[in-house]
Amino acid sequence: GGAGGGWDSIYENDQSDKVLNKETAADLWKFSSLVTGAEWPAANQPKSPCPTLKVVGAVAKAMNAQEEARRKAAGHAGSMPGQGLAGMAEADETVGGGTAGAA
């Protein structure tokens, strides 16, 4: 509350450029930790313990693998490395029934 500019403040205050400067903020963190003797645990990237997300991810991975296998079996362009534009020309001939611009 009060005039600090927080979410519950009636006054809107812009933060100082000194506060917004990432290098200054990092230096402040480092030196204040040295002065106070603070020790911090190593950064940790949490992993989702949610079983539903794990199941959804596994199903999506399996579906993507099936779709890729279908593409490779059908011989579509782009499914095999190195096939490039050569496969696209064959697809155009098949779909268009001939050369481009033919009546």
Short mmCIF file of C-alpha atoms in Angstrom, two decimals:
data_model
loop_
_atom_site.label_atom_id
_atom_site.label_comp_id
_atom_site.label_asym_id
_atom_site.label_seq_id
_atom_site.Cartn_x
_atom_site.Cartn_y
_atom_site.Cartn_z
CA GLY A 1 0.00 0.00 0.00
CA GLY A 2 0.97 3.60 0.44
CA ALA A 3 2.93 5.55 -2.13
CA GLY A 4 5.33 2.75 -3.09
CA GLY A 5 3.78 2.20 -6.50
CA GLY A 6 2.76 -1.41 -5.81
CA TRP A 7 -0.37 -3.04 -7.20
CA ASP A 8 -2.42 -1.84 -4.25
CA SER A 9 -1.06 1.72 -4.31
CA ILE A 10 -3.23 4.70 -5.14
CA TYR A 11 -0.18 6.34 -6.74
CA GLU A 12 1.43 5.12 -9.94
CA ASN A 13 5.21 5.48 -9.79
CA ASP A 14 7.59 4.62 -12.59
CA GLN A 15 10.61 2.60 -11.56
CA SER A 16 14.03 4.18 -11.77
CA ASP A 17 16.33 3.29 -14.67
CA LYS A 18 18.80 2.10 -12.03
CA VAL A 19 16.31 -0.51 -10.88
CA LEU A 20 15.47 -1.60 -14.43
CA ASN A 21 19.14 -1.95 -15.49
CA LYS A 22 19.91 -5.70 -15.47
CA GLU A 23 23.67 -5.26 -15.04
CA THR A 24 23.18 -2.93 -12.06
CA ALA A 25 20.65 -5.33 -10.54
CA ALA A 26 23.07 -8.27 -10.96
CA ASP A 27 25.90 -6.29 -9.36
CA LEU A 28 23.64 -5.27 -6.47
CA TRP A 29 22.64 -8.91 -5.92
CA LYS A 30 26.24 -10.13 -6.05
CA PHE A 31 27.72 -7.48 -3.76
CA SER A 32 24.87 -7.52 -1.23
CA SER A 33 25.26 -11.30 -1.02
CA LEU A 34 29.01 -10.90 -0.43
CA VAL A 35 28.52 -8.23 2.25
CA THR A 36 25.82 -10.16 4.12
CA GLY A 37 27.46 -13.56 3.65
CA ALA A 38 24.28 -14.95 2.13
CA GLU A 39 24.48 -18.34 0.47
CA TRP A 40 21.96 -19.33 -2.17
CA PRO A 41 21.05 -22.80 -3.42
CA ALA A 42 21.78 -23.64 -7.05
CA ALA A 43 19.09 -22.68 -9.52
CA ASN A 44 16.62 -25.49 -10.13
CA GLN A 45 14.29 -25.90 -13.10
CA PRO A 46 11.23 -27.63 -11.68
CA LYS A 47 9.70 -30.46 -13.63
CA SER A 48 5.98 -30.90 -13.83
CA PRO A 49 4.80 -33.60 -11.46
CA CYS A 50 1.39 -33.53 -13.10
CA PRO A 51 0.63 -37.02 -14.43
CA THR A 52 -1.94 -35.66 -16.87
CA LEU A 53 0.68 -33.55 -18.64
CA LYS A 54 3.00 -36.56 -18.85
CA VAL A 55 0.24 -38.65 -20.45
CA VAL A 56 -0.71 -35.89 -22.89
CA GLY A 57 2.94 -35.46 -23.87
CA ALA A 58 3.40 -39.22 -24.40
CA VAL A 59 0.24 -39.46 -26.52
CA ALA A 60 1.26 -36.45 -28.62
CA LYS A 61 4.73 -37.94 -29.16
CA ALA A 62 3.23 -41.28 -30.25
CA MET A 63 0.77 -39.57 -32.62
CA ASN A 64 3.58 -37.51 -34.17
CA ALA A 65 5.65 -40.67 -34.69
CA GLN A 66 2.68 -42.43 -36.36
CA GLU A 67 2.06 -39.46 -38.65
CA GLU A 68 5.73 -39.31 -39.63
CA ALA A 69 5.72 -43.06 -40.36
CA ARG A 70 2.65 -42.60 -42.60
CA ARG A 71 4.36 -39.76 -44.47
CA LYS A 72 7.49 -41.83 -45.03
CA ALA A 73 5.46 -44.85 -46.17
CA ALA A 74 3.49 -42.71 -48.64
CA GLY A 75 6.72 -41.12 -49.93
CA HIS A 76 5.58 -37.52 -49.52
CA ALA A 77 8.05 -34.74 -50.22
CA GLY A 78 9.96 -33.46 -47.27
CA SER A 79 9.66 -36.58 -45.16
CA MET A 80 13.09 -37.88 -46.15
CA PRO A 81 16.25 -35.81 -45.69
CA GLY A 82 17.82 -34.72 -48.96
CA GLN A 83 14.67 -35.24 -51.02
CA GLY A 84 14.13 -31.49 -51.27
CA LEU A 85 12.43 -29.93 -54.26
CA ALA A 86 12.72 -33.01 -56.50
CA GLY A 87 9.87 -34.63 -54.62
CA MET A 88 7.85 -31.42 -54.96
CA ALA A 89 8.08 -31.55 -58.76
CA GLU A 90 6.76 -35.12 -58.76
CA ALA A 91 3.90 -34.08 -56.50
CA ASP A 92 3.03 -31.19 -58.83
CA GLU A 93 2.93 -33.53 -61.82
CA THR A 94 0.71 -35.97 -59.96
CA VAL A 95 -1.70 -33.38 -58.61
CA GLY A 96 -1.79 -31.15 -61.69
CA GLY A 97 -1.99 -33.97 -64.19
CA GLY A 98 0.78 -32.52 -66.36
CA THR A 99 3.02 -29.53 -66.71
CA ALA A 100 2.13 -26.16 -65.30
CA GLY A 101 0.06 -24.08 -67.70
CA ALA A 102 -1.14 -27.05 -69.75
CA ALA A 103 -4.83 -26.85 -70.71
#
